[in-house]
CSV table of C-alpha atoms in Angstrom, one decimal:
chain,number,residue,atom,x,y,z
M,26,MET,CA,11.4,51.3,32.0
M,27,SER,CA,11.7,51.0,28.2
M,28,PRO,CA,8.7,50.9,25.8
M,29,ASN,CA,7.2,47.5,25.4
M,30,THR,CA,7.7,47.2,21.6
M,31,HIS,CA,6.9,43.4,21.7
M,32,LEU,CA,3.3,44.0,23.0
M,33,ARG,CA,2.7,46.8,20.6
M,34,ARG,CA,4.1,44.8,17.6
M,35,GLU,CA,1.9,41.8,18.4
M,36,ARG,CA,-1.2,44.0,18.7
M,37,GLN,CA,-0.5,45.7,15.4
M,38,LEU,CA,0.2,42.5,13.6
M,39,ARG,CA,-3.3,41.5,14.4
M,40,GLY,CA,-4.7,44.8,13.3
M,41,TRP,CA,-6.1,45.6,16.8
M,42,SER,CA,-6.4,49.1,18.2
M,43,GLN,CA,-5.5,49.9,21.8
M,44,ALA,CA,-9.2,50.4,22.5
M,45,TYR,CA,-10.1,47.0,21.0
M,46,LEU,CA,-7.4,45.2,23.0
M,47,ALA,CA,-8.6,47.0,26.2
M,48,HIS,CA,-12.1,45.8,25.6
M,49,GLN,CA,-11.0,42.2,25.2
M,50,ILE,CA,-9.5,42.1,28.7
M,51,ASN,CA,-11.9,44.6,30.3
M,52,VAL,CA,-9.5,47.4,31.2
M,53,PRO,CA,-9.6,51.1,30.3
M,54,SER,CA,-7.8,52.0,27.0
M,55,HIS,CA,-5.2,54.1,28.7
M,56,TYR,CA,-3.9,50.9,30.5
M,57,ILE,CA,-2.8,49.5,27.1
M,58,SER,CA,-1.1,52.8,26.2
M,59,ARG,CA,0.8,52.9,29.5
M,60,TRP,CA,1.9,49.3,29.1
M,61,GLU,CA,3.2,49.9,25.6
M,62,ARG,CA,5.0,53.1,26.6
M,63,GLY,CA,6.7,51.2,29.4
M,64,GLU,CA,5.3,53.4,32.1
M,65,VAL,CA,4.1,50.4,34.1
M,66,SER,CA,4.0,46.7,33.6
M,67,PRO,CA,0.7,44.6,33.6
M,68,SER,CA,0.0,42.7,36.8
M,69,PRO,CA,0.5,39.0,36.7
M,70,TYR,CA,-3.3,38.5,36.2
M,71,TYR,CA,-3.4,40.8,33.1
M,72,GLN,CA,-0.2,39.3,31.8
M,73,GLN,CA,-1.9,35.9,31.9
M,74,GLN,CA,-5.0,37.4,30.2
M,75,LEU,CA,-2.8,38.9,27.4
M,76,CYS,CA,-0.9,35.7,26.8
M,77,GLU,CA,-4.1,33.7,26.4
M,78,LEU,CA,-5.6,36.3,24.1
M,79,PHE,CA,-2.6,36.5,21.9
M,80,GLY,CA,-1.7,32.9,22.1
M,81,ALA,CA,1.8,33.9,23.0
M,82,THR,CA,4.3,33.5,25.8
M,83,ALA,CA,5.2,36.1,28.4
M,84,GLU,CA,8.6,36.5,26.7
M,85,ASP,CA,6.9,37.0,23.3
M,86,LEU,CA,4.9,39.9,24.7
M,87,GLY,CA,8.0,41.5,26.4
M,88,PHE,CA,7.2,40.7,30.0
M,89,LEU,CA,10.2,38.5,30.8
M,90,SER,CA,13.0,39.9,28.7
M,91,PRO,CA,14.4,43.4,28.2
M,92,VAL,CA,12.6,45.3,25.5
M,93,SER,CA,14.6,46.2,22.4
M,94,ALA,CA,16.1,49.7,22.1
M,95,SER,CA,13.8,52.5,21.0
M,96,LEU,CA,13.3,53.3,17.4
M,97,GLU,CA,15.4,56.5,17.6
M,98,LYS,CA,18.3,54.6,19.0
M,99,SER,CA,18.0,51.9,16.4
M,100,LEU,CA,18.2,54.6,13.7
M,101,ASP,CA,21.6,55.7,14.9
M,102,PRO,CA,23.7,55.6,11.7
M,103,HIS,CA,26.8,54.7,13.7
M,104,SER,CA,25.4,51.3,14.6
M,105,MET,CA,24.8,50.3,10.9
M,106,HIS,CA,26.5,47.2,9.5
M,107,LEU,CA,26.1,45.0,6.5
M,108,PRO,CA,24.1,41.8,7.2
M,109,GLN,CA,24.9,38.1,6.7
M,110,ALA,CA,21.7,36.2,7.5
M,111,ASP,CA,19.2,34.7,5.0
M,112,PRO,CA,16.0,36.8,5.1
M,113,LEU,CA,13.5,34.0,4.8
M,114,GLY,CA,14.6,31.0,6.8
M,115,ARG,CA,12.7,27.7,7.0
M,116,ASP,CA,11.2,28.6,10.4
M,117,ALA,CA,10.4,32.3,9.5
M,118,TRP,CA,6.8,32.0,10.5
M,119,ARG,CA,7.4,30.0,13.7
M,120,ARG,CA,9.4,32.8,15.4
M,121,PRO,CA,8.6,36.4,16.2
M,122,SER,CA,9.7,38.8,13.4
M,123,THR,CA,13.1,40.3,14.1
M,124,LEU,CA,12.3,43.3,12.0
M,125,LEU,CA,11.4,46.6,13.7
M,126,VAL,CA,7.8,47.5,12.8
M,127,MET,CA,6.9,51.2,12.6
M,128,ALA,CA,3.6,52.3,14.2
M,129,VAL,CA,1.0,53.2,11.6
M,130,SER,CA,-0.7,56.6,11.6
M,131,ARG,CA,-3.5,57.1,14.0
M,132,SER,CA,-5.7,58.4,11.1
M,133,TRP,CA,-5.3,55.1,9.3
M,134,VAL,CA,-6.4,53.3,12.5
M,135,ARG,CA,-9.4,55.6,13.0
M,136,ARG,CA,-10.5,55.3,9.4
M,137,CYS,CA,-9.9,51.7,8.6
M,138,LEU,CA,-10.0,50.0,12.1
M,139,VAL,CA,-6.9,48.0,11.4
M,140,PRO,CA,-3.5,49.4,10.6
M,141,LEU,CA,-1.5,48.7,7.6
M,142,VAL,CA,1.5,47.0,9.2
M,143,VAL,CA,4.2,47.5,6.8
M,144,LEU,CA,7.3,48.5,7.9
M,145,LEU,CA,10.5,49.3,7.9
M,146,LEU,CA,14.0,49.6,8.5
M,147,LEU,CA,15.1,47.4,5.7
M,148,GLY,CA,18.0,49.5,5.0
M,149,LEU,CA,21.5,49.0,6.2
M,150,GLY,CA,21.4,46.3,8.8
M,151,MET,CA,20.5,47.9,12.0
M,152,SER,CA,21.2,46.1,15.3
M,153,ALA,CA,17.6,44.9,15.5
M,154,SER,CA,17.4,43.7,11.9
M,155,SER,CA,20.4,41.7,11.0
M,156,HIS,CA,19.4,40.8,7.4
M,157,VAL,CA,18.4,44.0,5.8
M,158,LEU,CA,20.7,44.7,2.9
M,159,PRO,CA,22.1,42.2,0.3
M,160,GLN,CA,25.6,41.0,0.7
M,161,LEU,CA,27.9,42.8,-1.7
M,162,SER,CA,28.6,40.5,-4.6
M,163,VAL,CA,30.2,42.9,-6.9
M,164,PRO,CA,32.7,45.8,-6.3
M,165,SER,CA,30.6,48.5,-4.5
M,166,VAL,CA,31.0,51.6,-2.5
M,167,GLY,CA,28.0,50.8,-0.3
M,168,SER,CA,24.3,50.2,-0.2
M,169,PHE,CA,21.0,52.1,0.0
M,170,ALA,CA,17.4,51.3,0.4
M,171,PHE,CA,14.0,52.9,0.4
M,172,THR,CA,12.2,52.6,3.8
M,173,SER,CA,8.6,53.0,4.9
M,174,SER,CA,7.2,54.6,8.0
M,175,GLY,CA,3.6,53.4,7.7
M,176,GLU,CA,2.5,57.0,8.4
M,177,GLY,CA,0.1,58.9,6.1
M,178,GLN,CA,-3.4,59.2,4.9
M,179,ALA,CA,-5.6,56.1,4.3
M,180,ASN,CA,-6.1,55.0,0.6
M,181,THR,CA,-2.9,56.7,-0.6
M,182,SER,CA,0.7,55.7,-1.3
M,183,GLU,CA,1.9,57.8,1.6
M,184,GLY,CA,3.9,56.1,4.3
M,185,MET,CA,5.4,53.5,1.9
M,186,ALA,CA,8.9,54.1,0.5
M,187,ASP,CA,8.9,57.6,2.2
M,188,GLY,CA,12.4,57.4,3.4
M,189,VAL,CA,16.0,56.5,2.4
M,190,VAL,CA,18.8,55.0,4.4
M,191,LEU,CA,22.3,54.5,3.0
M,192,HIS,CA,25.8,53.7,3.9
M,193,VAL,CA,28.9,54.2,1.8
M,194,HIS,CA,32.6,54.0,2.3
M,195,LEU,CA,34.2,57.0,0.4
M,196,GLY,CA,37.2,59.1,1.2
M,197,ARG,CA,36.7,62.8,1.7
M,198,GLU,CA,38.9,65.8,0.9
M,199,PRO,CA,39.4,68.4,3.7
M,200,GLY,CA,36.7,71.1,3.5
M,201,MET,CA,34.4,69.0,1.4
M,202,ASP,CA,31.2,67.1,2.1
M,203,ASP,CA,29.5,64.2,0.5
M,204,ASP,CA,25.9,65.1,-0.3
M,205,ALA,CA,23.2,62.7,-1.4
M,206,TRP,CA,20.5,63.5,-3.9
M,207,LEU,CA,17.4,61.6,-5.1
M,208,LEU,CA,16.9,62.1,-8.8
M,209,PRO,CA,13.8,61.9,-11.1
M,210,ASP,CA,13.3,59.4,-13.8
M,211,GLN,CA,15.6,59.4,-16.8
M,212,ASN,CA,12.7,60.5,-19.1
M,213,ASN,CA,12.0,63.4,-16.8
M,214,PRO,CA,15.4,65.2,-16.5
M,215,GLU,CA,13.7,68.5,-15.4
M,216,GLY,CA,11.8,66.8,-12.5
M,217,VAL,CA,12.3,67.7,-8.9
M,218,ILE,CA,15.6,66.8,-7.3
M,219,ILE,CA,15.4,65.9,-3.6
M,220,SER,CA,18.3,66.8,-1.3
M,221,LEU,CA,18.7,63.9,1.2
M,222,GLY,CA,21.4,65.7,3.2
M,223,THR,CA,25.0,65.4,4.0
M,224,LEU,CA,26.5,62.0,4.9
M,225,SER,CA,28.0,61.6,8.3
M,226,PRO,CA,31.8,61.2,8.5
M,227,GLN,CA,31.2,57.5,8.7
M,228,GLY,CA,29.3,57.5,5.4
M,229,ASN,CA,25.8,57.1,6.8
M,230,LEU,CA,22.5,58.9,6.2
M,231,VAL,CA,18.9,58.4,7.1
M,232,TYR,CA,16.2,60.5,5.4
M,233,ARG,CA,12.5,60.7,6.0
M,234,ASP,CA,10.1,62.8,3.8
M,235,PRO,CA,8.4,65.2,6.1
M,236,LEU,CA,5.0,64.7,4.4
M,237,HIS,CA,5.5,60.9,4.1
M,238,THR,CA,5.3,61.2,0.3
M,239,ASN,CA,6.1,58.0,-1.6
M,240,LEU,CA,9.6,58.8,-3.0
M,241,LEU,CA,9.4,55.9,-5.5
M,242,LEU,CA,6.5,57.5,-7.4
M,243,LYS,CA,8.7,60.0,-9.3
M,244,HIS,CA,12.3,59.2,-8.3
M,245,SER,CA,14.5,56.4,-9.4
M,246,ALA,CA,18.2,57.3,-9.0
M,247,LEU,CA,20.6,58.2,-6.2
M,248,LEU,CA,23.6,60.5,-6.7
M,249,ILE,CA,26.4,61.3,-4.2
M,250,THR,CA,28.5,64.3,-4.9
M,251,GLU,CA,31.6,65.8,-3.2
M,252,GLN,CA,31.2,69.5,-3.0
M,253,PRO,CA,32.5,72.4,-0.8
M,254,ARG,CA,31.1,72.6,2.7
M,255,SER,CA,30.4,76.3,2.3
M,256,PRO,CA,28.3,77.6,0.9
M,257,ILE,CA,25.8,74.7,1.4
M,258,PRO,CA,25.0,73.3,-2.1
M,259,GLN,CA,21.4,73.7,-3.3
M,260,ALA,CA,21.7,71.3,-6.2
M,261,PRO,CA,24.1,68.5,-7.3
M,262,SER,CA,27.2,69.6,-9.1
M,263,LEU,CA,27.0,69.6,-12.9
M,264,ASP,CA,30.7,68.7,-13.0
M,265,ARG,CA,30.8,64.9,-13.2
M,266,THR,CA,34.3,64.9,-11.6
M,267,ASP,CA,32.5,65.8,-8.4
M,268,TRP,CA,30.2,62.7,-8.6
M,269,ARG,CA,31.3,60.1,-6.2
M,270,ALA,CA,28.6,57.4,-6.7
M,271,HIS,CA,25.5,57.1,-8.8
M,272,ILE,CA,22.9,54.4,-9.2
M,273,VAL,CA,19.8,54.3,-11.4
M,274,ILE,CA,17.0,51.7,-11.0
M,275,ASP,CA,16.8,50.1,-14.4
M,276,GLN,CA,14.1,51.5,-16.6
M,277,GLN,CA,14.6,49.3,-19.7
M,278,ASP,CA,11.6,47.1,-20.5
M,279,ALA,CA,12.2,43.3,-20.3
M,280,PRO,CA,12.0,41.7,-23.8
M,281,GLY,CA,8.5,41.0,-24.8
M,282,THR,CA,6.9,42.9,-21.9
M,283,PRO,CA,5.9,46.5,-21.3
M,284,TYR,CA,7.5,46.6,-17.9
M,285,SER,CA,10.9,47.4,-16.5
M,286,LEU,CA,12.4,46.7,-13.1
M,287,LEU,CA,11.3,50.1,-12.0
M,288,ASP,CA,7.8,49.5,-13.2
M,289,HIS,CA,7.5,46.2,-11.2
M,290,LEU,CA,8.8,47.9,-8.0
M,291,ARG,CA,6.4,50.8,-8.5
M,292,HIS,CA,3.4,48.5,-9.0
M,293,LEU,CA,4.3,46.6,-5.8
M,294,PHE,CA,5.1,49.6,-3.5
M,295,ALA,CA,3.8,52.8,-5.0
M,296,ILE,CA,1.0,52.7,-7.6
M,297,ASP,CA,-0.6,50.1,-9.7
M,298,PRO,CA,-2.9,50.9,-12.7
M,299,GLU,CA,-5.5,48.1,-11.9
M,300,VAL,CA,-5.7,49.3,-8.3
M,301,GLU,CA,-6.2,52.9,-9.5
M,302,ALA,CA,-8.9,51.7,-11.9
M,303,ALA,CA,-10.7,50.2,-8.9
M,304,GLY,CA,-10.8,53.7,-7.2
M,305,LEU,CA,-8.0,52.7,-4.8
M,306,HIS,CA,-4.6,54.2,-4.4
M,307,GLY,CA,-1.2,52.7,-3.4
M,308,GLY,CA,0.8,49.7,-4.2
M,309,LEU,CA,-0.2,46.0,-4.3
M,310,VAL,CA,1.9,45.1,-1.2
M,311,ALA,CA,0.1,47.7,1.0
M,312,TRP,CA,-3.3,46.5,0.0
M,313,LEU,CA,-2.4,42.8,0.5
M,314,ALA,CA,-1.3,43.6,4.1
M,315,HIS,CA,-4.3,45.9,4.8
M,316,ASN,CA,-7.0,43.5,3.5
M,317,THR,CA,-5.6,40.4,5.2
M,318,ALA,CA,-5.5,42.4,8.5
M,319,GLN,CA,-9.2,43.3,7.9
M,320,LEU,CA,-10.0,39.6,7.3
M,321,ALA,CA,-8.4,38.7,10.6
M,322,LEU,CA,-10.4,41.4,12.4
M,323,LEU,CA,-13.7,40.1,10.9
M,324,ALA,CA,-12.8,36.5,11.8
M,325,ASN,CA,-12.2,37.5,15.4
M,326,ASP,CA,-15.5,39.4,15.5
M,327,ALA,CA,-17.4,36.5,13.9
M,328,GLN,CA,-16.1,34.2,16.6
M,329,LYS,CA,-17.5,36.5,19.3
M,330,GLN,CA,-20.8,36.7,17.4
M,331,SER,CA,-21.4,33.0,17.0
M,332,HIS,CA,-24.4,33.3,19.3
M,333,ASN,CA,-25.9,36.0,17.1
M,334,ALA,CA,-26.8,34.4,13.8
M,335,ARG,CA,-27.4,37.6,11.9
M,336,ALA,CA,-24.1,39.3,13.0
M,337,PHE,CA,-22.2,36.1,12.5
M,338,HIS,CA,-23.6,35.7,8.9
M,339,GLN,CA,-22.7,39.3,8.1
M,340,ASP,CA,-19.1,38.9,9.2
M,341,LEU,CA,-18.7,35.7,7.1
M,342,VAL,CA,-20.1,37.5,4.0
M,343,ARG,CA,-17.7,40.4,4.5
M,344,MET,CA,-14.8,38.0,4.9
M,345,LEU,CA,-15.8,36.4,1.7
M,346,GLU,CA,-15.8,39.8,0.0
M,347,TYR,CA,-12.2,40.4,1.0
M,348,LEU,CA,-11.2,36.9,-0.3
M,349,ASP,CA,-13.2,37.1,-3.6
M,350,GLY,CA,-13.4,40.8,-4.3
M,351,THR,CA,-16.8,42.6,-4.5
M,352,ARG,CA,-16.7,42.2,-8.3
M,353,THR,CA,-16.8,38.4,-8.2
M,354,VAL,CA,-18.3,37.5,-4.8
M,355,ALA,CA,-21.8,37.5,-6.1
M,356,GLN,CA,-21.2,34.2,-7.9
M,357,ASP,CA,-20.7,32.6,-4.5
M,358,LEU,CA,-23.7,34.3,-3.0
M,359,PRO,CA,-26.4,34.5,-5.7
M,360,GLY,CA,-29.4,36.6,-4.9
M,361,LEU,CA,-27.9,38.0,-1.6
M,362,ALA,CA,-27.9,41.7,-1.0
M,363,LEU,CA,-24.2,42.4,-0.4
M,364,PRO,CA,-22.7,45.2,1.7
M,365,VAL,CA,-20.9,47.9,-0.1
M,366,ASN,CA,-17.1,47.8,0.6
M,367,PRO,CA,-14.9,49.7,-1.8
M,368,GLN,CA,-11.8,48.5,-0.1
M,369,ALA,CA,-12.6,44.9,-1.1
M,370,THR,CA,-13.2,45.7,-4.7
M,371,ILE,CA,-10.2,43.6,-5.6
M,372,GLY,CA,-10.0,40.2,-3.8
M,373,LEU,CA,-7.1,38.6,-2.1
M,374,LEU,CA,-7.6,35.4,-4.3
M,375,THR,CA,-7.9,34.8,-8.0
M,376,LEU,CA,-10.9,32.6,-8.6
M,377,PHE,CA,-10.5,31.6,-12.3
M,378,PRO,CA,-7.6,31.9,-14.7
M,379,GLU,CA,-9.0,34.6,-17.0
M,380,GLN,CA,-10.2,36.8,-14.2
M,381,PRO,CA,-9.9,40.4,-15.5
M,382,ASP,CA,-8.6,41.8,-12.2
M,383,PRO,CA,-6.5,39.1,-10.5
M,384,GLY,CA,-6.4,39.0,-6.7
M,385,TYR,CA,-3.6,40.7,-4.8
M,386,LEU,CA,-1.6,37.5,-4.2
M,387,GLN,CA,-1.6,36.4,-7.8
M,388,HIS,CA,-0.9,40.0,-9.0
M,389,ILE,CA,2.1,40.3,-6.7
M,390,GLN,CA,3.3,36.9,-8.0
M,391,ASN,CA,3.1,38.2,-11.6
M,392,HIS,CA,5.3,41.1,-10.8
M,393,LEU,CA,7.8,38.9,-8.9
M,394,ARG,CA,8.1,36.7,-11.9
M,395,GLY,CA,8.5,39.7,-14.2
M,396,MET,CA,11.2,41.1,-11.9
M,397,ILE,CA,13.5,38.2,-12.1
M,398,THR,CA,13.8,38.5,-15.9
M,399,SER,CA,14.1,42.3,-16.0
M,400,PRO,CA,17.3,44.1,-17.0
M,401,GLY,CA,19.2,45.4,-14.0
M,402,VAL,CA,17.7,43.0,-11.4
M,403,SER,CA,20.3,42.0,-8.8
M,404,ASN,CA,21.1,38.5,-7.5
M,405,HIS,CA,19.8,39.6,-4.2
M,406,GLN,CA,16.4,40.7,-5.6
M,407,ARG,CA,16.1,37.6,-7.8
M,408,GLU,CA,16.8,35.2,-4.8
M,409,LEU,CA,14.4,37.2,-2.5
M,410,ALA,CA,11.7,37.2,-5.2
M,411,ASN,CA,11.9,33.4,-5.5
M,412,GLN,CA,11.8,33.0,-1.7
M,413,VAL,CA,8.8,35.3,-1.3
M,414,SER,CA,7.0,33.6,-4.2
M,415,ARG,CA,7.2,30.3,-2.4
M,416,VAL,CA,5.9,31.8,0.8
M,417,LEU,CA,3.0,33.5,-1.1
M,418,ASP,CA,2.1,30.1,-2.6
M,419,GLY,CA,1.6,28.8,1.0
M,420,ILE,CA,-0.4,31.8,2.0
M,421,THR,CA,-2.6,31.4,-1.1
M,422,ALA,CA,-3.3,27.7,-0.2
M,423,GLN,CA,-4.2,28.8,3.4
M,424,LEU,CA,-6.7,31.4,2.2
M,425,GLN,CA,-8.2,29.1,-0.4
M,426,ALA,CA,-8.9,26.5,2.4
M,427,ILE,CA,-10.3,29.2,4.6
M,428,ARG,CA,-12.6,30.4,1.7
M,429,LYS,CA,-13.9,26.9,1.2
M,430,GLU,CA,-14.7,26.6,4.9
M,431,ILE,CA,-16.4,29.9,5.0
M,432,LEU,CA,-18.7,28.8,2.1
M,433,GLN,CA,-19.5,25.7,4.1
M,434,LEU,CA,-20.3,27.7,7.2
M,435,LEU,CA,-22.6,30.0,5.2
M,436,LYS,CA,-24.3,27.0,3.5
M,437,TYR,CA,-25.0,25.0,6.7
M,438,GLN,CA,-25.0,27.8,9.2
M,439,ILE,CA,-22.3,26.1,11.3
M,440,THR,CA,-20.8,28.2,14.2
M,441,LEU,CA,-19.2,25.6,16.4
M,442,GLN,CA,-16.0,25.1,14.4
M,443,LEU,CA,-15.2,28.7,14.0
M,444,THR,CA,-12.7,28.9,16.8
M,445,MET,CA,-10.2,26.7,15.0
M,446,ARG,CA,-10.8,28.5,11.7
M,447,THR,CA,-10.2,31.9,13.3
M,448,GLU,CA,-6.8,30.7,14.4
M,449,HIS,CA,-6.0,29.7,10.8
M,450,ILE,CA,-7.1,33.1,9.6
M,451,LEU,CA,-5.0,34.9,12.2
M,452,HIS,CA,-2.0,32.8,11.3
M,453,ALA,CA,-2.4,33.6,7.6
M,454,SER,CA,-2.7,37.3,8.4
M,455,GLN,CA,0.5,37.2,10.5
M,456,ASN,CA,2.3,35.4,7.7
M,457,VAL,CA,1.3,38.1,5.2
M,458,GLN,CA,2.4,40.9,7.6
M,459,ARG,CA,5.8,39.2,7.9
M,460,VAL,CA,6.4,38.5,4.3
M,461,THR,CA,5.4,42.1,3.6
M,462,LEU,CA,8.3,43.2,5.7
M,463,GLU,CA,10.6,40.9,3.8
M,464,MET,CA,9.3,42.1,0.4
M,465,MET,CA,10.5,45.6,1.4
M,466,GLN,CA,14.0,44.4,1.0
M,467,LEU,CA,13.4,44.3,-2.8
M,468,LEU,CA,14.0,48.1,-2.5
M,469,ALA,CA,17.6,47.6,-1.3
M,470,PHE,CA,20.4,48.2,-3.8
M,471,GLU,CA,24.2,48.1,-4.0
M,472,ILE,CA,25.9,51.4,-5.1
M,473,PRO,CA,28.7,51.1,-7.7
M,474,SER,CA,31.4,53.7,-7.7
M,475,GLU,CA,31.1,56.5,-10.3
M,476,ASP,CA,34.3,55.1,-11.8
M,477,ASP,CA,32.4,51.9,-12.6
M,478,ASN,CA,29.6,53.9,-14.2
M,479,VAL,CA,31.9,55.7,-16.6
M,480,ALA,CA,33.2,53.6,-19.5
């Protein structure tokens, strides 16, 4: 029996641990683990319980249809192909995500209760993700993308952009190999060069950093060289006639701004100065996904605590902290002693135009707008940024409505209407997780031949 990736994915999208899910249907934790590993299948009774809890069909949870191939199989470079589908269709949020989602680290689950579901395989169109790389619109020798495993320590940039996947179509001389290298920024020529390995005869390569270090933090260029198979090269050739392909993420500031395309991508996926100033670490996209997952977990708990006025009130206050940010939530709750929550220092929403630290949704929108006018941005990135921006507009409206209702619940101590509101919050959280996966495709690039780079 194959692993039930459907059940695991739906659980992770809601930010639920296996122990939490087991508690909801009154079974031991190891039952969930065995079901997800595919060792046994839930009985019809528990299948019904799970479907009701998730609000999903048996097929959605992997009980009726064959489960997709394992992650290792999907990573087989020989199955890669270039995609044709539109990444953000009209019904994107009405259907289960077709992307493979990597499991997050257990340490992140233990420390933060809900996983950062950001994931992966955006690269070169695997069989389970048919719309990962941009269609080639200019002469190109292939494509490459940064990928994310979701593994790593909490409150770091680890696990995001910690891998590379590429596919190229280059001829090869007998006795020679094509080797791939990740290069440091142009203004740091003596920085560390990372050997990604030797491409397969079909021109494919998948690399994952063993420490899950965010590769985008200090690297911004890819080089493919053709060098003798023996001895194994320890560095890229200095002879440019050995260079087969080379791409650099543009580092030229857009007119009138202090940011380049590389800056925008780093703020989104690796490190952002305002996040750092708040004592947090990592990119904007990761914190958007994490905090909306926390919001959904609190909403679910508040629904269960509706009979306990104190616990119910505490959950609502904590939800409002995630929406407003701890720096601004006091204006909504004057005179109330608020719980300390460093992870909610920056809110999901922006409450007023001149707010010194905009919420994650607005901040991401700012970088998307900056990206589309940056030198070096591709048509694929520009189109995807516009599509994602429209989706984020909808999510912002959802969360604004939820915030308004939470304030009403706090003001009038209403608990009877929370069931419907919880569904709205879970839906918004799932939309964020899915658009997070789509945003990862902004880290996909076409590779021009080295002949095109040399004037």
